[in-house]
Tab-separated table of C-alpha atoms and ligand atoms in Angstrom:
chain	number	residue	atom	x	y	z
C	1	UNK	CA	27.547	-22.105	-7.935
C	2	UNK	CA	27.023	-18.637	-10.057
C	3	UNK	CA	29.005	-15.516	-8.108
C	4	UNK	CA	28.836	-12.180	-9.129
C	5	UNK	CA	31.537	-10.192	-7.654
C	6	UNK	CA	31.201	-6.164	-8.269
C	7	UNK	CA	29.254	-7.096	-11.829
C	8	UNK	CA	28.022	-3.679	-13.877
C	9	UNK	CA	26.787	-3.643	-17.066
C	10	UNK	CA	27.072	0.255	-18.440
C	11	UNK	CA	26.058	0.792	-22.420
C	12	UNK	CA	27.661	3.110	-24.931
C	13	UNK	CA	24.926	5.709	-24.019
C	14	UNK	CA	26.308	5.942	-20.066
C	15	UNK	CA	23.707	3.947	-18.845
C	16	UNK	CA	24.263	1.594	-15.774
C	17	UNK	CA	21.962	-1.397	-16.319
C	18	UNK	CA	23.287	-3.532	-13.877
C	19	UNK	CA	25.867	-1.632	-11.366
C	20	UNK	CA	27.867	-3.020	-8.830
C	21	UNK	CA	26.057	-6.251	-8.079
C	22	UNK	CA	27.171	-8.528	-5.659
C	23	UNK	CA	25.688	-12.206	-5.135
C	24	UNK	CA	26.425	-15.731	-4.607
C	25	UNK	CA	23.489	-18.489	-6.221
C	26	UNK	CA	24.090	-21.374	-4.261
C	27	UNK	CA	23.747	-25.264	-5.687
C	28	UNK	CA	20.415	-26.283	-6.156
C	29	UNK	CA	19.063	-23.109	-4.998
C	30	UNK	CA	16.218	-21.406	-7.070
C	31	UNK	CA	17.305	-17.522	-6.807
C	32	UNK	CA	14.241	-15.189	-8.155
C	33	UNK	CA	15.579	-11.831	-9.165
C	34	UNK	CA	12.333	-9.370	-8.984
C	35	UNK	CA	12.076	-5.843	-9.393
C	36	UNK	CA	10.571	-3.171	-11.371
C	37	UNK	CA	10.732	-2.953	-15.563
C	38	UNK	CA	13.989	-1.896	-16.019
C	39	UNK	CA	15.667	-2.007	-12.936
C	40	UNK	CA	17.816	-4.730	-14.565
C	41	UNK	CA	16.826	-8.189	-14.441
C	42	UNK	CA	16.994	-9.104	-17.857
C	43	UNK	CA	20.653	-7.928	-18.395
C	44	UNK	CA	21.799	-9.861	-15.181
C	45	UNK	CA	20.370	-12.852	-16.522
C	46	UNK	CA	21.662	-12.692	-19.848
C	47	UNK	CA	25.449	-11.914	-18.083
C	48	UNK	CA	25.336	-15.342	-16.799
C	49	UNK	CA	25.831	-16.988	-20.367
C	50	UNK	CA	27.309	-14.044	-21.848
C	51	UNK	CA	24.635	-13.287	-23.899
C	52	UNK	CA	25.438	-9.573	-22.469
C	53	UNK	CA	29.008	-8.799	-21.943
C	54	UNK	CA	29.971	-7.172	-18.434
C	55	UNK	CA	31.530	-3.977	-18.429
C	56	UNK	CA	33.370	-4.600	-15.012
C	57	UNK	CA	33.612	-6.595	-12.302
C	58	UNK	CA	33.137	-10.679	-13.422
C	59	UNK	CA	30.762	-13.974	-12.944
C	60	UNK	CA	31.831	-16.817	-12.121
C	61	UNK	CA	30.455	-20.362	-12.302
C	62	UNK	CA	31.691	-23.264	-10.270
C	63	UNK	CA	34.669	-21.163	-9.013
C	64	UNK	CA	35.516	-20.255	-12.779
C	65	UNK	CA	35.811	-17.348	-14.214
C	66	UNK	CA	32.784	-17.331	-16.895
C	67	UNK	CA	35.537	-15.501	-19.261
C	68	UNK	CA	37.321	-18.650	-19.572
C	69	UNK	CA	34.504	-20.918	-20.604
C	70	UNK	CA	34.138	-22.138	-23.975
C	71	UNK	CA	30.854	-19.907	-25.556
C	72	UNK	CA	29.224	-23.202	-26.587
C	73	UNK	CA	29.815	-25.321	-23.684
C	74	UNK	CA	28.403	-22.156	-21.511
C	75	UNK	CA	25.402	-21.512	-23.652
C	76	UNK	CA	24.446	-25.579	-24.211
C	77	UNK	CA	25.217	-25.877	-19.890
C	78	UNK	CA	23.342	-23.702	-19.038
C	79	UNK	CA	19.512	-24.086	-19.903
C	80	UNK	CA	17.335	-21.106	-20.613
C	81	UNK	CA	13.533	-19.967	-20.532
C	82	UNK	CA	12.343	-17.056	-22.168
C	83	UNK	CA	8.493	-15.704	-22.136
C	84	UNK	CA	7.558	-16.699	-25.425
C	85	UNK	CA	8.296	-17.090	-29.000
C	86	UNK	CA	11.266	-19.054	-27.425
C	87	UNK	CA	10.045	-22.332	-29.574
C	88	UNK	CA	10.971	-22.484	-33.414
C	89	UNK	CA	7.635	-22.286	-35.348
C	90	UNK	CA	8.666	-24.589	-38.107
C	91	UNK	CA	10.093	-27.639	-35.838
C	92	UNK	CA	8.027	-30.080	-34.581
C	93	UNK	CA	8.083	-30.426	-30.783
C	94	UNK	CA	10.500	-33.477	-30.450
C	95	UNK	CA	12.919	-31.207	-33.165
C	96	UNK	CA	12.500	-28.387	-30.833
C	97	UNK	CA	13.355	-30.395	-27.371
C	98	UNK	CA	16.184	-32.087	-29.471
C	99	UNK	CA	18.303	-28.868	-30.607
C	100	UNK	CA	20.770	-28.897	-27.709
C	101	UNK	CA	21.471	-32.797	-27.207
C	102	UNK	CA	21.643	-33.103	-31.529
C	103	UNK	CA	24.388	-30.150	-31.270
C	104	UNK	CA	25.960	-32.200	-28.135
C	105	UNK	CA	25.905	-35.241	-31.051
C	106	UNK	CA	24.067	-37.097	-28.527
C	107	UNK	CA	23.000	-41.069	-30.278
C	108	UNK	CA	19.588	-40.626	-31.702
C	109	UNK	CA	18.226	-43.323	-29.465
C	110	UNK	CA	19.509	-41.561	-26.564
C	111	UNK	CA	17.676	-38.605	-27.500
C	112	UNK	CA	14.548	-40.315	-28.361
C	113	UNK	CA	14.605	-41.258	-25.030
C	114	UNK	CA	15.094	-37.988	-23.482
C	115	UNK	CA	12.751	-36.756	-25.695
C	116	UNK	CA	9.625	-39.184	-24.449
C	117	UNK	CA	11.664	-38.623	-20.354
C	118	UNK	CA	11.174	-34.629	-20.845
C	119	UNK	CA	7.663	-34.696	-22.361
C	120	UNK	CA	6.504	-36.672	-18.958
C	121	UNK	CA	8.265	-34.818	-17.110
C	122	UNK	CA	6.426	-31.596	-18.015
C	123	UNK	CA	3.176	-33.155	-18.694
C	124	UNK	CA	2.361	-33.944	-21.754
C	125	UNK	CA	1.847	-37.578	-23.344
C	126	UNK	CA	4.821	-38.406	-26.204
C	127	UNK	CA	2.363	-39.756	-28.289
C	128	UNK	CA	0.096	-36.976	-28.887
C	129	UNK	CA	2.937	-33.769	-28.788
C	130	UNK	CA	6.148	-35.109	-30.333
C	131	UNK	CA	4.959	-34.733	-33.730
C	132	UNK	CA	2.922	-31.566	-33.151
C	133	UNK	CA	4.204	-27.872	-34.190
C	134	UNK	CA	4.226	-25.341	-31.316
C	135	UNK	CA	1.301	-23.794	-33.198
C	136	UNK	CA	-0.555	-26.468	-32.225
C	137	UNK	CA	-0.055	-26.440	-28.498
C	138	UNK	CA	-1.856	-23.895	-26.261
C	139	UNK	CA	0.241	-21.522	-24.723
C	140	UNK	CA	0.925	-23.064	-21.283
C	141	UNK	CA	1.605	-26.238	-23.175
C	142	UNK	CA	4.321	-24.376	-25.181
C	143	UNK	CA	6.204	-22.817	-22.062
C	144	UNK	CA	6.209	-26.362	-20.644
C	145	UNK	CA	8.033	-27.367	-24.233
C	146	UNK	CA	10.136	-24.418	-23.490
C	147	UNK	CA	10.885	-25.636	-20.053
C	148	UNK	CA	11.524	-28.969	-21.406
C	149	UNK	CA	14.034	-27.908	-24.303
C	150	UNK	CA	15.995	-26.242	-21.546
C	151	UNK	CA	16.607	-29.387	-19.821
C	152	UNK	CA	16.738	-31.509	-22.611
C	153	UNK	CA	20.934	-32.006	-22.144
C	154	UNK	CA	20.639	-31.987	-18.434
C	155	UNK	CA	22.495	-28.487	-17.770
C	156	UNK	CA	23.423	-28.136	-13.787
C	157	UNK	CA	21.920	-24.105	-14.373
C	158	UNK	CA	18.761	-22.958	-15.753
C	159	UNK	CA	17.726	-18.961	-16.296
C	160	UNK	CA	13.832	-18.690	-16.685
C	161	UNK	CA	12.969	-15.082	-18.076
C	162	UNK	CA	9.795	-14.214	-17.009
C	163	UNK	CA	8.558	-17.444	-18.770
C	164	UNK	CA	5.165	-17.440	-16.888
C	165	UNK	CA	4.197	-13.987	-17.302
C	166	UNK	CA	2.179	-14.249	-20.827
C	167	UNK	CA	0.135	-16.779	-19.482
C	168	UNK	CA	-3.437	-16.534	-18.286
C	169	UNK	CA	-3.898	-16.664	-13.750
C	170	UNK	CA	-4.921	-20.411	-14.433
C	171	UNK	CA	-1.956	-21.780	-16.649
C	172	UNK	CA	0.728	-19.665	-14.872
C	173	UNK	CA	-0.085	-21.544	-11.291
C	174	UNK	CA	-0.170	-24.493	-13.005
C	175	UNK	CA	3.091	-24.184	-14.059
C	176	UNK	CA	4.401	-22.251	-10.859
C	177	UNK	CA	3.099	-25.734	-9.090
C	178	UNK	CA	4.613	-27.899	-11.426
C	179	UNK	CA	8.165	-26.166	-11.362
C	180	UNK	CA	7.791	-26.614	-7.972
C	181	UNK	CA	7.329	-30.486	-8.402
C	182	UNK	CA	9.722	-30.393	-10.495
C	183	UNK	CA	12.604	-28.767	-8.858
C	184	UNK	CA	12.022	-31.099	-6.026
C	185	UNK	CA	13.080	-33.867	-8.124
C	186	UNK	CA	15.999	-32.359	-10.282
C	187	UNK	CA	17.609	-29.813	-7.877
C	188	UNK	CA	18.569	-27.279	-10.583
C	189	UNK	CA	20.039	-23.972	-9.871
C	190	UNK	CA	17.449	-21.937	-11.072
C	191	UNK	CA	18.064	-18.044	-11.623
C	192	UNK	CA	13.807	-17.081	-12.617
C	193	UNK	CA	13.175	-13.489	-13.372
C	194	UNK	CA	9.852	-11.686	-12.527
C	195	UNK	CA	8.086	-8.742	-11.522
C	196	UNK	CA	5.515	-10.495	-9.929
C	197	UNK	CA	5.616	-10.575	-5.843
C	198	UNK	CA	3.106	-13.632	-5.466
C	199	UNK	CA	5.052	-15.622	-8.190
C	200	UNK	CA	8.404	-14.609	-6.542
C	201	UNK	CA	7.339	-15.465	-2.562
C	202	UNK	CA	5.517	-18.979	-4.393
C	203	UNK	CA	8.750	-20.258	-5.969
C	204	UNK	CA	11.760	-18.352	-4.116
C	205	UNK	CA	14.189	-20.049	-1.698
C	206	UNK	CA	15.794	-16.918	-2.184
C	207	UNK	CA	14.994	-13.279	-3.593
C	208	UNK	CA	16.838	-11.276	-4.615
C	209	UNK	CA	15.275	-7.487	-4.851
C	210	UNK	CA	16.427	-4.885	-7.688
C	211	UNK	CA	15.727	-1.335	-8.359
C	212	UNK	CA	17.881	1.008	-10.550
C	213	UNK	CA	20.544	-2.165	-11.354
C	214	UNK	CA	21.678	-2.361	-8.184
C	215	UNK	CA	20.412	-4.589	-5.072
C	216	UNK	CA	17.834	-3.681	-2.659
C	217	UNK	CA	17.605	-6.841	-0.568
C	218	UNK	CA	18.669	-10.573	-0.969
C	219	UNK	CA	16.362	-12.713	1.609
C	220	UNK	CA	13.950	-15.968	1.981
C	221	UNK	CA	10.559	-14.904	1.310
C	222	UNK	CA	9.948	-14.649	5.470
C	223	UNK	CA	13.073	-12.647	5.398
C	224	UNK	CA	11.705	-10.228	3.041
C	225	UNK	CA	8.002	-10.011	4.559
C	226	UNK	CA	9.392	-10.075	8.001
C	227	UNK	CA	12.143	-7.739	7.730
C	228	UNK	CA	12.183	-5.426	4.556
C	229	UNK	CA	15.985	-3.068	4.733
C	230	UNK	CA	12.939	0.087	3.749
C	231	UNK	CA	9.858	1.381	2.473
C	232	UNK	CA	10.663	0.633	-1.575
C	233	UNK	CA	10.679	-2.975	-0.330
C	234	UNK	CA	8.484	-3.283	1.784
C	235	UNK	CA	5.872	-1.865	-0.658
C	236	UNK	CA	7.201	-4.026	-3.503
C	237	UNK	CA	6.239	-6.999	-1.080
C	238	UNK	CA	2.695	-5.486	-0.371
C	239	UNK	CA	2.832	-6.498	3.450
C	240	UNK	CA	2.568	-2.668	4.867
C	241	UNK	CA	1.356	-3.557	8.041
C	242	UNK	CA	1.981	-7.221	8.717
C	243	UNK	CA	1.288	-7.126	12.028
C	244	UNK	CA	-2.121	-6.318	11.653
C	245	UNK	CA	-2.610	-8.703	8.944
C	246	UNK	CA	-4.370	-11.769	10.168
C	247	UNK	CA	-3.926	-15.340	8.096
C	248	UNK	CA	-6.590	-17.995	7.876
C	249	UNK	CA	-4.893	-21.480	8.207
C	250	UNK	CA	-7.706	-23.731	8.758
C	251	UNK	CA	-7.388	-24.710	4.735
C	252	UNK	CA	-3.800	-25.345	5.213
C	253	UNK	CA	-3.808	-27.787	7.749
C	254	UNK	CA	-2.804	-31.812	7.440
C	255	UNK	CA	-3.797	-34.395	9.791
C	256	UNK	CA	-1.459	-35.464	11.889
C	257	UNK	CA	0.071	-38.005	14.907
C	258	UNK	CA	-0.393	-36.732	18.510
C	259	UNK	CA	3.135	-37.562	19.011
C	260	UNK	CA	4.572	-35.600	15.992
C	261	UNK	CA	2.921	-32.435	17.326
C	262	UNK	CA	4.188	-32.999	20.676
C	263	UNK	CA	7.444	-30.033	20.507
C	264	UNK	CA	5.976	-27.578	18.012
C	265	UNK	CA	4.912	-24.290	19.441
C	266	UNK	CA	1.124	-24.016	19.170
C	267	UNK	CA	-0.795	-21.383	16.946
C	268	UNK	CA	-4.838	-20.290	16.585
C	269	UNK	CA	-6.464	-20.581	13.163
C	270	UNK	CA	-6.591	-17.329	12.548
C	271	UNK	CA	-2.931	-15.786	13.236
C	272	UNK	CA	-1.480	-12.085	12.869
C	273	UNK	CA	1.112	-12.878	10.069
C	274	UNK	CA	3.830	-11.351	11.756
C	275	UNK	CA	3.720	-13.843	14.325
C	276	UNK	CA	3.570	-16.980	11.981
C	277	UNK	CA	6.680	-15.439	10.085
C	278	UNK	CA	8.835	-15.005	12.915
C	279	UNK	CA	7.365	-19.007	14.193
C	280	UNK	CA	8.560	-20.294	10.744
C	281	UNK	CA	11.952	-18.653	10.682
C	282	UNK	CA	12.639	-21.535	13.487
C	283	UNK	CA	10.288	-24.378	13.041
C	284	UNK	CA	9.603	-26.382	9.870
C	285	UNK	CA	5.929	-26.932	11.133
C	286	UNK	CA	3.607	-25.480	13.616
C	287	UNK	CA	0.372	-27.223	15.319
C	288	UNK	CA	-2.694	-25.554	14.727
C	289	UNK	CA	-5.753	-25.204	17.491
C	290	UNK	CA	-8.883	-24.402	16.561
C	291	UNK	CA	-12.351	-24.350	19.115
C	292	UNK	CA	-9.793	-25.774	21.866
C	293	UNK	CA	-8.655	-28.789	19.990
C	294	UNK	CA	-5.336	-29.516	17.959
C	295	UNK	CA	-6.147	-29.534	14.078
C	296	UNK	CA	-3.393	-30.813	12.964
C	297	UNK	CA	-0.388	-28.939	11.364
C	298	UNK	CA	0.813	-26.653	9.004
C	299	UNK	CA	4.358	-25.768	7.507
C	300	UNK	CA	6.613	-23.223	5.644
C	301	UNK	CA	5.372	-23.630	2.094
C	302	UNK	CA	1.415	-24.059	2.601
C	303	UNK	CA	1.813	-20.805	4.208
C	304	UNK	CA	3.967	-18.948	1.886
C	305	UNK	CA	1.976	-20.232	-0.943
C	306	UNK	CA	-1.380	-18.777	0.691
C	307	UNK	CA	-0.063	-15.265	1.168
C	308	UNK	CA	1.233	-15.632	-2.484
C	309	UNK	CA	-2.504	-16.503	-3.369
C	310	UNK	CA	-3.967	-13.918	-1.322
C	311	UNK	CA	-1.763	-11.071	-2.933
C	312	UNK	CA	-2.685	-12.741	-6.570
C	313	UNK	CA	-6.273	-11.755	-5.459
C	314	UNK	CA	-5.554	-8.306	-4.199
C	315	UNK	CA	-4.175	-7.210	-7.850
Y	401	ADP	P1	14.410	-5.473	-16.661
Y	401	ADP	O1	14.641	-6.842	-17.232
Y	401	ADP	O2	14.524	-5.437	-15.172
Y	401	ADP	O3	13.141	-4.854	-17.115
Y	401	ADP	P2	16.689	-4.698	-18.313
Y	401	ADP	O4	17.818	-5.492	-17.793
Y	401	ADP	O5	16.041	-5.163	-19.562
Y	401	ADP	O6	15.596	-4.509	-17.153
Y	401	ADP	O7	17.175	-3.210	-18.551
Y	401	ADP	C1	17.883	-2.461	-17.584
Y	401	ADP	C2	18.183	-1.068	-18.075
Y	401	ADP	O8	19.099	-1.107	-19.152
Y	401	ADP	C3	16.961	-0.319	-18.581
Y	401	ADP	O9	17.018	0.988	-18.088
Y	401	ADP	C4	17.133	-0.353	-20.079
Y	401	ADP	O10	16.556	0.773	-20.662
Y	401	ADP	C5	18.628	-0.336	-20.234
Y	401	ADP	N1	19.073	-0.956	-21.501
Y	401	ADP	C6	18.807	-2.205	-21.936
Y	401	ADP	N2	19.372	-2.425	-23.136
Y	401	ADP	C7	20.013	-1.293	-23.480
Y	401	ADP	C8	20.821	-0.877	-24.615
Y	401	ADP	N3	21.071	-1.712	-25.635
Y	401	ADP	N4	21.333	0.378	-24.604
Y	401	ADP	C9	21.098	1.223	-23.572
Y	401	ADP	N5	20.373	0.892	-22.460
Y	401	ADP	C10	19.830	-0.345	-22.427
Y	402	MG	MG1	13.359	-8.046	-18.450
């Protein structure tokens, strides 16, 4: 969907922000790009819809070259979710959700409609928010407007800018868990930016690890936890000694039929992590014993989620 093919991004000072980056976004893939401040994130982002011209190499989307895209149909195609102050302060919400399909000349009744579709969609009743300003939302409630103005026109590609990151712990996994929801049901391809390992391992099907504008590591979350390329990596993922680290499942596990459990390998309720990684690199679930007795089981995400919890607590 989105490949960058020997992409740098060098300013009139010398500096490389982005330098020689390589990587293919698949379809309906949501690609997290992580890494420290500065190790360019933002700029890679912003490449995509040329917000930032490339100095050398070149993007392309859907096989074409982003260069030959019209700016507007790029920029209204391709959805995007910054951190904050993204909303304009002096339209109402529906105004602010409707910028993208009015410019598209979309029929007002078609983008009432969208309008009332979106505001589900992320949440919030119609009838209480459409005629609100964004002053008058709380902050979550404005990054969900923010998320919902980026999909307002249906764009195939969204890039999400650290949108979570001002948010208090509460609000930001409410919104991590509703993105997830979310993406289950629209299949974007969704390039999200942070610097936050628990957010990144919560919502990644892929990560993609930067330092210095360059590429550290591309992996699944397991990949990344199980198998980290060095040490900058694998202390960015904050699993030093995974196999020593033991996970509690026993909150993680579902009920489940005799017979379904019947080929998965077999695990205790308290497993060394290492082991459960390398079990969910080939099985989608795993059946859980605990005092001699099969629980029940437990799969990829309930597990991945955990760890991301139990790093959120260790900060
Ligand atoms: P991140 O989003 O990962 O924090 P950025 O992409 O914003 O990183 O920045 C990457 C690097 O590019 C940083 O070292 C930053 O200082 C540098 N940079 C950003 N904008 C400019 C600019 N206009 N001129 C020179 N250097 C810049
Ligand atoms: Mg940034």
């Amino acid at each position: 969907m989105i490949s960058f093919e020997n992409v740098s991004k060098k300013y009139d000072d010398g500096t490389y922000a982005v330098n020689t980056f390589n990587l293919h976004i698949k379809e309906g893939e949501l690609l997290v790009l992580i890494g420290p401040s500065g190790s360019g994130k933002t700029t890679t982002l912003k490449m995509i819809n040329r917000l930032i011209p490339l100095t050398e190499g070149y993007i392309k989307i859907k096989d074409k070259m982003i260069s030959d895209y019209d700016i507007h149909e790029l920029r209204w195609d391709i959805g995007y979710v910054l951190q904050q102050i993204a909303l304009f302060p002096h339209m109402t919400i529906e105004e602010n959700i409707a910028v993208v399909p009015e410019m598209k000349k979309w029929e007002q009744k078609e983008i009432d409609h969208r309008i009332d579709e979106l505001l589900h969609m992320v949440g919030l009743e119609p009838k209480t928010y459409r005629k609100r300003l964004p002053s008058e939302l709380s902050g979550g409630q404005q990054q969900r407007i923010g998320v919902a103005r980026a999909l307002a026109a249906n764009p195939p590609i969204i890039l999400m800018d650290e949108p979570f990151s001002a948010l208090d712990p509460l609000s930001r996994e409410k919104l991590q868990d509703d993105l997830i929801e979310l993406q289950k049901n629209i299949r974007k391809t969704i390039v999200f930016v942070t610097h936050d390992m628990s957010e990144a391992l919560k919502l990644g099907d892929r990560i993609c690890l930067m330092r210095n504008g360059g590429i550290v590591q591309t992996g699944t979350p397991e990949e990344l936890l199980q198998q980290p390329v060095n040490d900058f990596v694998r202390e960015f993922v904050g699993v030093d000694h995974a196999e020593e680290r033991m996970v509690d499942v026993r909150g993680l596990v579902k009920s489940a039929n005799p017979e379904e459990m019947d080929n998965l390998p077999i695990v205790p309720s308290r497993v060394p992590l290492n082991e459960i990684l390398s079990l969910l690199g080939e099985h989608e679930q795993l059946a859980v014993q605990d005092m001699d007795e099969i629980v029940g089981t437990i799969d990829r995400q309930g597990i991945i989620r955990t760890l991301s919890r139990q790093m959120e607590g260790m900060k």
